[in-house]
Coordinates of C-alpha atoms in Angstrom, one line a residue:
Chain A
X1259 CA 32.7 -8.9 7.1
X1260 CA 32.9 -5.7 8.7
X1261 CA 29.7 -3.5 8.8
X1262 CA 31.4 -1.3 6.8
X1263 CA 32.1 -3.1 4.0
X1264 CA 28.6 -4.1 4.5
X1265 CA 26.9 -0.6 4.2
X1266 CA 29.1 0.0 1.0
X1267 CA 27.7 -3.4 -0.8
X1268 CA 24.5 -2.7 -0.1
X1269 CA 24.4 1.0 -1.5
X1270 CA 26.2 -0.2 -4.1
X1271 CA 23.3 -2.6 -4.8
X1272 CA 21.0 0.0 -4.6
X1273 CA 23.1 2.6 -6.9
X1274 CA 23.3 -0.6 -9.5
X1275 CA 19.4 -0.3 -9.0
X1276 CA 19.5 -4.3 -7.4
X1277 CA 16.1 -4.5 -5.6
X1278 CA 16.4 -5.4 -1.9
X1279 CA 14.5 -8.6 -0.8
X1280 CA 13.6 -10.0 2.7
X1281 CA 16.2 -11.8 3.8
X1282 CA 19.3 -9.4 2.4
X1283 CA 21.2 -7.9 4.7
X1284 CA 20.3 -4.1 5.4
X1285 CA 21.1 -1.6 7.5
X1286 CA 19.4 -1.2 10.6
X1287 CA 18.2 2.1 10.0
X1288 CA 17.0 1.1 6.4
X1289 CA 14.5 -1.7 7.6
X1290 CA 13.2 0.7 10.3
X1291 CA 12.4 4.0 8.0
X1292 CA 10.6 0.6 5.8
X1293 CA 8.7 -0.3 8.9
X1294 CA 7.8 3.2 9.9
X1295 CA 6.8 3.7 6.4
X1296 CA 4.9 0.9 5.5
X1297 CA 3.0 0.6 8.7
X1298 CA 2.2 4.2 8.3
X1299 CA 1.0 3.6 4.5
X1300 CA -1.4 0.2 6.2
X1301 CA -2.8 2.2 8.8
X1302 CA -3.5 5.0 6.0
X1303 CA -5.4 2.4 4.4
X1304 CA -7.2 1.0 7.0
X1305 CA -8.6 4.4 8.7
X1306 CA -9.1 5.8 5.5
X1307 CA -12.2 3.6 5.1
X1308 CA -13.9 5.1 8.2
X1309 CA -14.5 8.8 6.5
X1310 CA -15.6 6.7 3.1
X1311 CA -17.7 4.1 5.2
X1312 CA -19.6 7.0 6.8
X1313 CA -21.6 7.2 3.1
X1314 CA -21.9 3.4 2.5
X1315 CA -25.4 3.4 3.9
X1316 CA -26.3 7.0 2.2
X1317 CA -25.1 6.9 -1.2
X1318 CA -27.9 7.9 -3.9
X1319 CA -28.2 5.1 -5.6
X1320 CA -27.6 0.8 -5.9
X1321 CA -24.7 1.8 -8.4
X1322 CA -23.2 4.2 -6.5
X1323 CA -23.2 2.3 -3.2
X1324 CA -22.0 -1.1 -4.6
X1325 CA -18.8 1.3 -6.3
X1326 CA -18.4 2.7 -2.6
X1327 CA -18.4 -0.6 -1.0
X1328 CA -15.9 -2.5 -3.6
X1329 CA -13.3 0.6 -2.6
X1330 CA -13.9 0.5 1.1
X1331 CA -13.1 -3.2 0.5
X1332 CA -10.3 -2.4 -1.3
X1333 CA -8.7 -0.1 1.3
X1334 CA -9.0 -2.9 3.5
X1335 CA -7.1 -5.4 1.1
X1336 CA -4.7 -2.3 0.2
X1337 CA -3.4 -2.2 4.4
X1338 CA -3.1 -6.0 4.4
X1339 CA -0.7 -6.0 1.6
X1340 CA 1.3 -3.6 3.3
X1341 CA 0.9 -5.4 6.7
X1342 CA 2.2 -8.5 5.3
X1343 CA 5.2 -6.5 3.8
X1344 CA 6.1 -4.8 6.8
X1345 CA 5.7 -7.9 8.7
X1346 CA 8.7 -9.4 5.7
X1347 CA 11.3 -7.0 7.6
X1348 CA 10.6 -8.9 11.0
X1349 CA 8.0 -6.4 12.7
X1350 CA 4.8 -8.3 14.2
X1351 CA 1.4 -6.9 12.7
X1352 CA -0.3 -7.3 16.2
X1353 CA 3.0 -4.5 17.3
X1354 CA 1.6 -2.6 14.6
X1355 CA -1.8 -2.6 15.2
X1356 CA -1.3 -1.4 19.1
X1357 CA 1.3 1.7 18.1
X1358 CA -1.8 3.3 15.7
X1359 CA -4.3 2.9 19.0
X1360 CA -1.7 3.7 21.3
X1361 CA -0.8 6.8 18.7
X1362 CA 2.8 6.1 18.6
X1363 CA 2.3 5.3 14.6
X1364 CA 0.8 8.0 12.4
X1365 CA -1.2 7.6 9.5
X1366 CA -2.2 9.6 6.6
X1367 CA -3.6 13.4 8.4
X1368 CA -6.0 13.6 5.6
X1369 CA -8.1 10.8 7.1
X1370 CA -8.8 13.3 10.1
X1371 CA -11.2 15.1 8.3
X1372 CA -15.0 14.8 8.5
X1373 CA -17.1 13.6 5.1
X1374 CA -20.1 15.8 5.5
X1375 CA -21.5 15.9 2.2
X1376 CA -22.1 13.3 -0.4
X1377 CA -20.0 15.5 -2.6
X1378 CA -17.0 14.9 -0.2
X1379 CA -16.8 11.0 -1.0
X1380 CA -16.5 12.2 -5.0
X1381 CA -13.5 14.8 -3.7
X1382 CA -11.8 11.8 -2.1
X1383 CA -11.9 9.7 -4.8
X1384 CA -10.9 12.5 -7.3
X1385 CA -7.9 14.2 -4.9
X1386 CA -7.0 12.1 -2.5
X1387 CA -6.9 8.7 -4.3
X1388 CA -5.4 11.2 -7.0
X1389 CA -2.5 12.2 -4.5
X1390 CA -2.0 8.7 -2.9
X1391 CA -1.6 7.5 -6.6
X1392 CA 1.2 9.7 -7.7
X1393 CA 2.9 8.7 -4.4
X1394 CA 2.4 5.1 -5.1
X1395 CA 3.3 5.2 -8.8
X1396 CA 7.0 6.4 -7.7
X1397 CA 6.6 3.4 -4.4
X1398 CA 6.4 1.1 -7.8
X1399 CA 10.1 1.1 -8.2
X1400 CA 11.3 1.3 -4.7
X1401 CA 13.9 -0.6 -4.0
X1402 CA 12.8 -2.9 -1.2
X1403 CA 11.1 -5.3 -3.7
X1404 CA 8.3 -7.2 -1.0
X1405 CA 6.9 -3.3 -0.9
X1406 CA 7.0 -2.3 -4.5
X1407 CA 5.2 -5.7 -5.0
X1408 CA 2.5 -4.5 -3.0
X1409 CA 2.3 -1.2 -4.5
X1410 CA 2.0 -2.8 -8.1
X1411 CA -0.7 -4.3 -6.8
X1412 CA -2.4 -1.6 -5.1
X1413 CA -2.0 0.8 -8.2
X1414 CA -3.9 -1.7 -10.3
X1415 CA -7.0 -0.9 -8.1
X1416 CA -6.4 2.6 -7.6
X1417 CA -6.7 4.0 -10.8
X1418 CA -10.7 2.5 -10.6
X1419 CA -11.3 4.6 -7.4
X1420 CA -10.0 7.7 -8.7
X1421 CA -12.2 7.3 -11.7
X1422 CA -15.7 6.4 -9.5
X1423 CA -15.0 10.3 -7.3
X1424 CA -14.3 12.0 -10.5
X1425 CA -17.7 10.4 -11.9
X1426 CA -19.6 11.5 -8.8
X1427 CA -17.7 15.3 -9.3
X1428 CA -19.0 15.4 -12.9
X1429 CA -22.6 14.5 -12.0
X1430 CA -22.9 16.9 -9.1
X1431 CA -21.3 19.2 -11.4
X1432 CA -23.8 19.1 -14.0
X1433 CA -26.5 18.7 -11.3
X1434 CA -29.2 21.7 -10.0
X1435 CA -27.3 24.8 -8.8
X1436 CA -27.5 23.5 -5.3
X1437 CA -25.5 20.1 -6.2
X1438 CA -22.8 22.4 -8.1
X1439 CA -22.5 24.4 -4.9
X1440 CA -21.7 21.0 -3.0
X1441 CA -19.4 19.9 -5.5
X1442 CA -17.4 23.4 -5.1
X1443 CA -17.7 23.5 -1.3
X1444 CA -16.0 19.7 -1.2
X1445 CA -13.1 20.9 -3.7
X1446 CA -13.2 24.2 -1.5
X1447 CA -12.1 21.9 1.8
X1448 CA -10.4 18.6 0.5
X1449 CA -8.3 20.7 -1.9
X1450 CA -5.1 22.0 0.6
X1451 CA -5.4 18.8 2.9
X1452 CA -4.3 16.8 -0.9
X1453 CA -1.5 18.8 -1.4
X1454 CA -0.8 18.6 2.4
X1455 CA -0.7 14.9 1.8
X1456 CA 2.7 15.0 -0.1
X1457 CA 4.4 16.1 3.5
X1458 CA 6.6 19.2 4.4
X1459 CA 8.1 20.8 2.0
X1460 CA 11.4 19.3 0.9
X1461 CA 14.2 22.1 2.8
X1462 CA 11.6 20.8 5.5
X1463 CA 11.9 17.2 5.4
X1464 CA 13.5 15.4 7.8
X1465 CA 13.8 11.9 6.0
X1466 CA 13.8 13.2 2.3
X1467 CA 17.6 12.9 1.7
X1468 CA 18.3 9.5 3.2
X1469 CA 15.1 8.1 1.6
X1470 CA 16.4 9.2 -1.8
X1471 CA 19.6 8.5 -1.2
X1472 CA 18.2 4.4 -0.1
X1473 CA 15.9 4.7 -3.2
X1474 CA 13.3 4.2 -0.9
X1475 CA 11.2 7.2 -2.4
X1476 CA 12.7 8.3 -6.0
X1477 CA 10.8 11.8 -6.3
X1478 CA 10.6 14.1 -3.3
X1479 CA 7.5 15.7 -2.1
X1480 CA 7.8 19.1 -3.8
X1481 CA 8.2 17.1 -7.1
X1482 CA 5.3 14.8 -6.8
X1483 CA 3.3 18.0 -5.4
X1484 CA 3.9 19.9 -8.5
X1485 CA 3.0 16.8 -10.4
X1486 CA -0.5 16.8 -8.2
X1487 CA -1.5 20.4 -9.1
X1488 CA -0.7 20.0 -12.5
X1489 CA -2.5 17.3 -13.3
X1490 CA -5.7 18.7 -11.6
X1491 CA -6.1 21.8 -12.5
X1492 CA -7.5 21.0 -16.2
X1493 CA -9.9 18.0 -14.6
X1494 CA -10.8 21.2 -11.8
X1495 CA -12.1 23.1 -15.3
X1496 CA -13.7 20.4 -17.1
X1497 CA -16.4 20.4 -14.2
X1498 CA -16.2 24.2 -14.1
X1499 CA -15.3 24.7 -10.8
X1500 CA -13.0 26.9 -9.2
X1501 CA -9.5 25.8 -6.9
X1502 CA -9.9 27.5 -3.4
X1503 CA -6.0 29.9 -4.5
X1504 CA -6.2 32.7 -5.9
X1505 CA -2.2 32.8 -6.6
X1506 CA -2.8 29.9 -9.2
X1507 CA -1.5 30.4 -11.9
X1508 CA 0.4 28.8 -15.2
X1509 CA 4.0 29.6 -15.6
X1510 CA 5.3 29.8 -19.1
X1511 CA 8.9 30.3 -17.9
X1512 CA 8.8 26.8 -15.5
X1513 CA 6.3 25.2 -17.6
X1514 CA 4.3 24.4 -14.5
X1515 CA 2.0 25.7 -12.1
X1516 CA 2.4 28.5 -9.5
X1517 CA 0.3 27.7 -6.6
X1518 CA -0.2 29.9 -3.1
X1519 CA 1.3 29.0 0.4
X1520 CA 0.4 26.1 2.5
X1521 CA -0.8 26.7 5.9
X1522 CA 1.7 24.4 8.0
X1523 CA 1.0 25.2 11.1
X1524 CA -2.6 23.4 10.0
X1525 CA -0.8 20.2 8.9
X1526 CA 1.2 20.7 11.9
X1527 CA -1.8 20.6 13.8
X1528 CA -3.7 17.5 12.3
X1529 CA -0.7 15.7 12.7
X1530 CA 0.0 16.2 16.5
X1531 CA -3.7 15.0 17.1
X1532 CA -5.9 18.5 17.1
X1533 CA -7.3 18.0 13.4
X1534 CA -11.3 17.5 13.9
X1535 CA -11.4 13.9 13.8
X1536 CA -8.0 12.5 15.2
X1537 CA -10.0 11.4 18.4
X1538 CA -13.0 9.8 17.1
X1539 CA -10.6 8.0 14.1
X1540 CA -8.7 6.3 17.0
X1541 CA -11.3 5.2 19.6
X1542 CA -13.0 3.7 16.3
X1543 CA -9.9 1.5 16.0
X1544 CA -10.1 0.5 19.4
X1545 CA -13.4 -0.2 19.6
X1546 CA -12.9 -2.7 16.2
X1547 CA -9.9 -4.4 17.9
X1548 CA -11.3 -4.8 21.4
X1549 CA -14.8 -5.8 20.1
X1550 CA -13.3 -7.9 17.9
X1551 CA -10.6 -9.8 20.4
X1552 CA -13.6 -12.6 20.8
X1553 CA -13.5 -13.3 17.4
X1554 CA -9.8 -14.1 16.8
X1555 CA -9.9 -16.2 20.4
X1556 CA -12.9 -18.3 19.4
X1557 CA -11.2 -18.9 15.8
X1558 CA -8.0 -20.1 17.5
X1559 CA -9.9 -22.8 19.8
X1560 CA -12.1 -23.9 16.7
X1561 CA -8.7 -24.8 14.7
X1562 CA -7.1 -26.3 18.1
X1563 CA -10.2 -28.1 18.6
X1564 CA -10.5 -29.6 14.8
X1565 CA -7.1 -30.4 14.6
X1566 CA -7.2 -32.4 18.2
X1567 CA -10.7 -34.3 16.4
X1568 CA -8.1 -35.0 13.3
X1569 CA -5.2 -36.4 15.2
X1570 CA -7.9 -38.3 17.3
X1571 CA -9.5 -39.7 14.5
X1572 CA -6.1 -40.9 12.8
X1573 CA -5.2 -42.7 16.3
X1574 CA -8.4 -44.9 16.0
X1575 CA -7.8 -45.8 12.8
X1576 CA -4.3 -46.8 13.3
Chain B
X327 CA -2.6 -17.6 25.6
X328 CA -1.3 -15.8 22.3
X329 CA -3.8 -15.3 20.0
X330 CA -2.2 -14.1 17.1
X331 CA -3.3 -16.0 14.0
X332 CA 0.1 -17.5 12.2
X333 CA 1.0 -16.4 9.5
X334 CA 0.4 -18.2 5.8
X335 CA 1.9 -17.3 2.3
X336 CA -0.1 -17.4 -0.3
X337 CA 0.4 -18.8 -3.8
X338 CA -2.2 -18.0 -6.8
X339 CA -2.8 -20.0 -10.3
X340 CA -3.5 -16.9 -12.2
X341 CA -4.8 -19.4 -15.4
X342 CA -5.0 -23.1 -15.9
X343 CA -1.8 -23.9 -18.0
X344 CA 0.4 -21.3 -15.4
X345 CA 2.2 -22.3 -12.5
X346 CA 1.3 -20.9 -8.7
X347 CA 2.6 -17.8 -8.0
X348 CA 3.9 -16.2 -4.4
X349 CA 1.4 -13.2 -3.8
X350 CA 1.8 -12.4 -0.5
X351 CA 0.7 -13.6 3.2
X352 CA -2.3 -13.3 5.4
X353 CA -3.2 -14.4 8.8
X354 CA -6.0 -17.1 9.8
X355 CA -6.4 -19.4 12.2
X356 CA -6.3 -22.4 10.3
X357 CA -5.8 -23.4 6.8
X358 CA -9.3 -23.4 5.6
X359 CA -9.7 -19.9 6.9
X360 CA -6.4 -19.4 5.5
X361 CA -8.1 -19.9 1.8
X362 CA -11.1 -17.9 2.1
X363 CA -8.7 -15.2 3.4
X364 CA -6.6 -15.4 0.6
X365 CA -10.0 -15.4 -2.0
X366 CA -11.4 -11.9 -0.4
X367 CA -7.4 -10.6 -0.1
X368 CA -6.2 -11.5 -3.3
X369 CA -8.9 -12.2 -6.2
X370 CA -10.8 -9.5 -5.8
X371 CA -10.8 -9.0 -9.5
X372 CA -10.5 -12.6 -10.6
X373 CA -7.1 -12.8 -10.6
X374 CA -6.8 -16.4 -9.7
X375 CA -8.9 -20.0 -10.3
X376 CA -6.3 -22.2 -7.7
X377 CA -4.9 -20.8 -4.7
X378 CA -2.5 -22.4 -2.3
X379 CA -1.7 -21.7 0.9
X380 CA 1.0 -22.9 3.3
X381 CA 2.3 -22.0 6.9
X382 CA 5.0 -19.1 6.6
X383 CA 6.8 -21.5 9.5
X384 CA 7.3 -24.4 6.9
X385 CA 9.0 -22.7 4.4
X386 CA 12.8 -23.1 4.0
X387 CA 14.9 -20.5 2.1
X388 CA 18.2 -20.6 0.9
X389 CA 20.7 -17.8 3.1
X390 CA 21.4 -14.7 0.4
X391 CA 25.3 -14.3 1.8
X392 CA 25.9 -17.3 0.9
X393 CA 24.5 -16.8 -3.1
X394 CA 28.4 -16.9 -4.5
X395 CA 28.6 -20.6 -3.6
X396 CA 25.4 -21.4 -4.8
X397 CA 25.1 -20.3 -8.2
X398 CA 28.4 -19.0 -9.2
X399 CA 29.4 -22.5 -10.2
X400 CA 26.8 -22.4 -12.9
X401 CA 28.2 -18.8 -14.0
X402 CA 31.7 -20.6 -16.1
X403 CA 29.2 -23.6 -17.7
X404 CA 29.0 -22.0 -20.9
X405 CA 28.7 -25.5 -22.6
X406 CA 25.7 -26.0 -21.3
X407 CA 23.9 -23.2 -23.6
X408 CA 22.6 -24.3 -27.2
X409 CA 25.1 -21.0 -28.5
X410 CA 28.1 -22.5 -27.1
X411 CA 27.8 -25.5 -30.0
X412 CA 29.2 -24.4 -34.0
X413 CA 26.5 -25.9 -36.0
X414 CA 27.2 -24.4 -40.0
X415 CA 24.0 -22.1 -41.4
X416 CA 23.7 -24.9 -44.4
X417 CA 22.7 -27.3 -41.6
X418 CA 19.3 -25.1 -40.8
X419 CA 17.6 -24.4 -38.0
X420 CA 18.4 -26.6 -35.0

């Protein structure tokens, strides 16, 4: 068949709504946005617990420590599901792994960020578990079925860490004057880096319309940023805090809030590498995988070594 | 030497009474490793009480293109559904 003919089956497949599965044939281009975007969503997950795990050791109390610990775990689980479905369309996860050291691969800009209060682990849970789960609800029907898979899975656990940062927001909320203040200050700095987190704006957006078009993504990132805002602003005033825009604002006529500008050239930044953490994220990554290099070689000569004891053993016998 | 732990797929028993179910795949370096990999990556929240696991290398699929061979034969078998059989309603259920 030519590729042609090809290209049209599969978008018809994808226009009937058919979910795409490993072995299918695709076009090239469609298993490479995949792999870019899946290995981008796993290395998300994985250096998103290195702002988190800065806490682990500080949180305020046993229950508030063993909450912490179960997500940090659960980012980690959250990247090797995605691994293993990236690694379904043929890329190799130790590939992967290199291109976010070597800084070929990006990952999510909001991870670049410092946690410097307490109060900023309960605005991560809150907003930016909060964003990644109205990105992932959509990735729940996207049609390359080994990553929706993962995604069902991932949105199961999800909802939990959203739930633990909004509990943290609500004590410190109700807390002395001083924990109030913290609890505004972290909304005051995590609030634009969430709805930064949807990417450009869609006139913007270099990959928006072929993404749709491969129902890849199904909602673009103006949509599921208006989705964002909305949903927050009446969980912002039920701890009676305050967003950081003063041009927010309901309106009747769209049925949806108006919210100010966002500073691009600040994403723009973070994203080429000069947000305040980009650096220290990275070489922590490094270190793990050099430091670690040991581990995976003495794990491969154990299992060499105890299957060369079996085979011996089964010679003897015979 | 490569290094890179192979790959496994893993298969859960969400229930006794259920069959295994494909979850996903890990890497470990040999099957025992593969199963306590598979316990912290995919039962978190006790989603399983039997796991299997089995190298990603020894698993055979059938090619999609060729899917029109392969089960369009069944497709014209009509006979071979309960429906397909005129049974009168005085007769009952059957």
């Amino acid at each position: 068949m030519i590729e042609k003919d090809l290209n049209q089956i599969f978008q018809d497949r994808i226009d009937a709504d058919d979910r795409i599965e490993a072995r299918d044939w695709m076009p090239e281009k469609y298993r490479q946005t995949l792999i870019r975007q899946i290995s981008q969503h796993a290395h998300s997950e994985v250096v998103g617990m290195l702002p988190e795990a800065n806490w682990i050791s500080r949180a305020p109390s046993l229950r508030r420590k063993v909450a912490l610990l179960a997500k940090v775990q659960d980012e980690a689980g959250h990247g090797l599901y995605l691994y293993s479905a990236a690694e379904t369309l043929g890329a190799k996860r130790s590939d992967l792994l290199q291109q976010l050291i070597d800084g070929t691969a990006k990952y999510s800009s909001i991870f670049n960020y410092p946690t410097l209060t307490w109060a900023d682990i309960g605005a991560i849970g809150w907003l930016v578990d909060g964003a990644a789960i109205m990105n992932q609800v959509m990735l729940c029907r996207t049609s390359y079925g080994p990553y929706a898979r993962a995604m069902v899975r991932i949105c199961k656990e999800e909802s939990f860490h959203q739930r633990q940062g909004y509990e943290i927001m609500i004590a410190l909320s109700q807390g002395s004057e001083e924990q109030k203040a913290m609890a505004q200050d972290a909304l005051n700095r995590w609030w634009w880096p969430s709805l930064m987190m949807f990417g450009p704006n869609d006139a913007e957006s270099k990959h928006t319309a072929q993404s749709m078009a491969w129902r890849i993504k199904r909602k673009t990132n103006d949509e599921l940023r208006q989705a964002f805002v909305d949903s927050s602003i009446s969980q912002i005033e039920y701890l009676g805090l305050t967003a950081p825009d003063k041009d927010l604002k309901w309106n009747e006529e769209r049925g949806h809030y108006d919210f100010g500008a966002i500073d691009w050239d600040e994403f723009w930044q973070v994203v080429k590498g000069h947000g305040p953490c980009n650096k220290e994220r990275i070489a922590a990554r490094r270190k793990a995988q050099e430091e670690g290099k040991w581990v995976q070689e003495a794990a491969m000569a154990y299992a060499a070594k105890r299957k060369q004891r079996a085979q011996d053993q089964q010679t003897r016998v015979a | 030497m490569d290094n890179t732990w192979p790959l496994w797929e893993v298969f859960i028993r969400s229930k006794n009474g259920l069959s295994h179910k494909h979850v996903g795949s890990l890497h470990a370096a040999d099957e025992d490793m593969a199963i306590e990999n598979a316990r912290d990556v995919y039962t978190r929240r006790q989603e399983g009480v039997s796991i299997w696991v089995v190298e990603s290398k020894h698993i055979s699929a059938s090619n999609p293109s060729k899917s029109e061979e392969l089960y369009d034969p069944a497709k014209n078998k009509i006979y071979r559904h309960p429906t397909f059989y005129d049974i009168p309603d005085e007769v009952g259920h059957m």
